[in-house]
Coordinates of C-alpha atoms in Angstrom, one line a residue:
Chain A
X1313 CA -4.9 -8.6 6.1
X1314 CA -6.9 -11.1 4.6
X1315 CA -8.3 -8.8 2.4
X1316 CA -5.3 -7.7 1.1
X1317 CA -4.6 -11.2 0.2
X1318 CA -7.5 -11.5 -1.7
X1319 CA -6.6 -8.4 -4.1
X1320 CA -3.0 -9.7 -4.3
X1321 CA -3.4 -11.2 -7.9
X1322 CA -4.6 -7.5 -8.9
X1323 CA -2.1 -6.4 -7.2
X1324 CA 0.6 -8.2 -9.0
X1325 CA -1.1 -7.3 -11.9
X1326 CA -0.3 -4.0 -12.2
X1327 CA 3.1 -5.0 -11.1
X1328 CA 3.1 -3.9 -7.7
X1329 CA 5.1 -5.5 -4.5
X1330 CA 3.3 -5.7 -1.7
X1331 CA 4.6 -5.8 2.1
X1332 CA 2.6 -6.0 5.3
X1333 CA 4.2 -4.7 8.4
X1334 CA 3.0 -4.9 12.1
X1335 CA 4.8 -5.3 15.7
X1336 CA 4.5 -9.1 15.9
X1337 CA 7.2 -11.5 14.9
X1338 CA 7.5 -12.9 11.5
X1339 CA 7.0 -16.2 13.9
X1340 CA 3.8 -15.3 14.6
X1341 CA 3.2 -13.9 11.3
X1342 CA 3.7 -17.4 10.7
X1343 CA 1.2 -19.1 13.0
X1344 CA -1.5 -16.0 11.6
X1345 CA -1.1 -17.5 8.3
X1346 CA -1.1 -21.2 8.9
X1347 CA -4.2 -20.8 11.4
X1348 CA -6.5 -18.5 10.4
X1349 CA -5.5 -16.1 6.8
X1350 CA -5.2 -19.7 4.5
X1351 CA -8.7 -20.5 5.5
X1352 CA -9.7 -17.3 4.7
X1353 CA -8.0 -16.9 1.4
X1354 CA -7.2 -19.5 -1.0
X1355 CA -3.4 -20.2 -0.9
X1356 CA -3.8 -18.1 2.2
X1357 CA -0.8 -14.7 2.1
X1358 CA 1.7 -14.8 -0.9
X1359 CA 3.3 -11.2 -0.4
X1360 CA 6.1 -10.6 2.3
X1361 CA 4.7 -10.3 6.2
X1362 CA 7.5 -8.2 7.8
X1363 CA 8.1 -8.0 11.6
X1364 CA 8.9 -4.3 13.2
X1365 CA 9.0 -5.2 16.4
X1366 CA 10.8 -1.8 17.8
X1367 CA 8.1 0.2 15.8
X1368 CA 11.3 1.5 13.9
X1369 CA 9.7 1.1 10.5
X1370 CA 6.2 2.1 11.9
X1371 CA 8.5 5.5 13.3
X1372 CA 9.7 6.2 10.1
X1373 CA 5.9 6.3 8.9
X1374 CA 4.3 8.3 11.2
X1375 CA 2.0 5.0 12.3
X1376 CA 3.4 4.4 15.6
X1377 CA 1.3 4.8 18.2
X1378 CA 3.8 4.3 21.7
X1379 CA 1.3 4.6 23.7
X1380 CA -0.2 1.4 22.8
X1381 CA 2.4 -0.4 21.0
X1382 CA 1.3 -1.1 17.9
X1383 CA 0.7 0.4 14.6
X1384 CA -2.1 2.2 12.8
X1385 CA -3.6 1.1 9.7
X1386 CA -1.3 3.1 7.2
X1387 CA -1.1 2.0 3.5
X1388 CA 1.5 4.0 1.5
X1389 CA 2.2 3.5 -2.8
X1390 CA 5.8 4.0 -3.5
X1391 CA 7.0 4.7 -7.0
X1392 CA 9.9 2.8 -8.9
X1393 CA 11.8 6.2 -8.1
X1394 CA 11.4 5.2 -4.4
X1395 CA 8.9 8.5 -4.0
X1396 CA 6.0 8.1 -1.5
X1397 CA 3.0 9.2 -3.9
X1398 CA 0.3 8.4 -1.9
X1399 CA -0.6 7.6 1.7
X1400 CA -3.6 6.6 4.0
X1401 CA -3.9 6.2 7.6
X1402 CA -6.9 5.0 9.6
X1403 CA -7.2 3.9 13.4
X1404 CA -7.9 0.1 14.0
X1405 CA -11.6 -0.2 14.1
X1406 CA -12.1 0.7 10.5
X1407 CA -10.6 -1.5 7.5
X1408 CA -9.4 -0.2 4.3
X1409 CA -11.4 -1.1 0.4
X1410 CA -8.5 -2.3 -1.4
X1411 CA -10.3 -1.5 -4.6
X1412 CA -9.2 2.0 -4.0
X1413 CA -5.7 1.3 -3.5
X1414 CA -5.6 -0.5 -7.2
X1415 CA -7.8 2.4 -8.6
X1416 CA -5.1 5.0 -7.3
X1417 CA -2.0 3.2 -8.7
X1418 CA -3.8 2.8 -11.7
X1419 CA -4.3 6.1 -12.1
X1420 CA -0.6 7.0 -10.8
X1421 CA 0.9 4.5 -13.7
X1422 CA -1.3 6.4 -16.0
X1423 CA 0.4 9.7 -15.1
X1424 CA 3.7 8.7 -14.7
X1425 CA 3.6 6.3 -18.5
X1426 CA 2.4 10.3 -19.7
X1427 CA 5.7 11.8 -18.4
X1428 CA 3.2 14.0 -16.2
X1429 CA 1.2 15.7 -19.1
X1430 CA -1.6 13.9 -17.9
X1431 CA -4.1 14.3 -14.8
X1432 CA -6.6 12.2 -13.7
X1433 CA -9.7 13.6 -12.1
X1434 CA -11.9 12.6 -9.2
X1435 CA -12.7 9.0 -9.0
X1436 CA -10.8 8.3 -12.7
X1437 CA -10.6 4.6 -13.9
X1438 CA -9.0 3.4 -16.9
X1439 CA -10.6 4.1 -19.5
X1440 CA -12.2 7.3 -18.8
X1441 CA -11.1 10.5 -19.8
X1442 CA -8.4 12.3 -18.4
X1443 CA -7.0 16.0 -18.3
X1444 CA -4.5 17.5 -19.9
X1445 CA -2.9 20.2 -18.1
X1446 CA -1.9 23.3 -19.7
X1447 CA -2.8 27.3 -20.7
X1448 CA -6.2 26.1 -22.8
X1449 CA -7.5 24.3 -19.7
X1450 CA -7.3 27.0 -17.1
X1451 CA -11.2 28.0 -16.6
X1452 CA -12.3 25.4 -18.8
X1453 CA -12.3 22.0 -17.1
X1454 CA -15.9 22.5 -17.0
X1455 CA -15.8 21.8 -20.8
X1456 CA -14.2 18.4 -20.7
X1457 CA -15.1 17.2 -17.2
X1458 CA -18.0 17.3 -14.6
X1459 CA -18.5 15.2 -11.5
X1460 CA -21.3 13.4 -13.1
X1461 CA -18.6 12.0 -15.6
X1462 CA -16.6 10.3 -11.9
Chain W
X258 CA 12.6 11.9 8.9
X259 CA 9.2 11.1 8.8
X260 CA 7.6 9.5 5.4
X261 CA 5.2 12.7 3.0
X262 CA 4.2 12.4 0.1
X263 CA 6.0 13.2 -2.8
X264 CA 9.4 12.5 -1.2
X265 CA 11.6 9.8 -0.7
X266 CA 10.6 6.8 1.2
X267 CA 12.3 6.0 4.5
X268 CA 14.4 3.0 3.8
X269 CA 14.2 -0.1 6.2
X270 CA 15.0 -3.5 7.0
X271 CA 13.2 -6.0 8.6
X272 CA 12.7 -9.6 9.1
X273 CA 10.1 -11.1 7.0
X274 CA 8.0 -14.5 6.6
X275 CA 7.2 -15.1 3.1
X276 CA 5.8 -18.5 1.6
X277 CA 6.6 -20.9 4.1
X278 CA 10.1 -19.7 4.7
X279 CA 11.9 -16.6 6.8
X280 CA 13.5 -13.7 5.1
X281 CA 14.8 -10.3 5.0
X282 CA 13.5 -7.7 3.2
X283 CA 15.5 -4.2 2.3
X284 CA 12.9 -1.7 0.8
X285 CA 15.7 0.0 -1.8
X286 CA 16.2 -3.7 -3.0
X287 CA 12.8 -3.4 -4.6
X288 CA 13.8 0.4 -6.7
X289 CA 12.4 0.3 -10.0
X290 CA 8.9 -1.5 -8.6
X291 CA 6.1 0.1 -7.2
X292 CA 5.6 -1.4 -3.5
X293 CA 3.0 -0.9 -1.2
X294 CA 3.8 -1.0 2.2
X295 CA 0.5 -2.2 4.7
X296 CA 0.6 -1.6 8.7
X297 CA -1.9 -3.0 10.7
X298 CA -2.5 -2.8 14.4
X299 CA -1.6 -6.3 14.6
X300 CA -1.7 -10.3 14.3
X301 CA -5.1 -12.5 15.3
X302 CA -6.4 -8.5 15.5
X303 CA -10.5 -9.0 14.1
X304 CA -10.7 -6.3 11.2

């Protein structure tokens, strides 16, 4: 979660709310912060730490994992519209790269400032070209775009 | 219902600690911002 912390500025950036959720109280949540995640980040965690201890939220998901009692690592981007636009979900060992999860809402901004006449391809960054949809593209992507341009 | 892309969001409401203080936090209080919503396995967890 640190790590999160640590994009957070980028994060607020582009304008975007964060929230972290696990099974432990926000009284531990707390303790977590105060003990170990300030010495690991400057200022240590700024967004909201919520506490789902019933695994309700984590339910709602599809991160629950009742056999165990805890939740997977799931990040989700939600659109001003409330609309889930993307999702990831990874089992504990493994830790996410934030820098994708700013890539992909910038690249989801892009698309929804173009009212959707806009596309990004594979491993887009602002800045680089992008695709517009439409009866001229079909069998020709290959004139605009290649994966040597990602 | 569980939460797909490309459909509404579950709504919730949870306790939250935020900057020092405890609060509450209702996901459709936050419509017209794009959120990102982080679950982790859990506190003093090493990744």
């Amino acid at each position: 979660m640190s790590a999160v912390a640590a994009q957070y500025d980028a994060l607020q950036a582009l304008g975007v709310e964060v929230f972290s959720v696990s099974v432990d109280s926000h009284f531990v949540h707390k303790i977590w912060n105060d003990e170990e995640l300030s010495k690991m980040v400057d200022g240590g965690v700024r967004f909201h730490m919520l506490s789902d201890q019933a695994g309700n939220i984590g339910r709602a998901y599809g991160v629950y994992d009742d056999q165990q009692g805890i939740e997977m690592r799931g990040r989700f981007i939600i659109d001003p519209d409330g609309v889930v636009q993307a999702m990831e979900v990874m089992t504990p060992p493994v830790g996410r790269k934030l820098a994708e999860t700013v890539r992909q809402v910038q690249a989801f901004q892009h698309v929804r400032a173009t009212g959707g006449k806009e596309a990004t391809p594979a491993g887009w960054e602002p800045g680089k070209p992008t695709l517009k949809p439409g009866p001229d593209l079909v069998g020709k992507v290959w004139k605009v775009w290649n994966p040597s341009m990602e | 219902m569980v939460a797909r892309v490309g459909q509404k969001a579950p709504d919730f409401a949870a306790p939250a600690y935020y900057r020092g203080g405890f609060t509450n936090v209702k996901l459709s209080d936050y419509a017209g911002k794009w959120v990102m919503l982080c679950f982790y396995p859990g506190d003093f967890t090493f990744v």
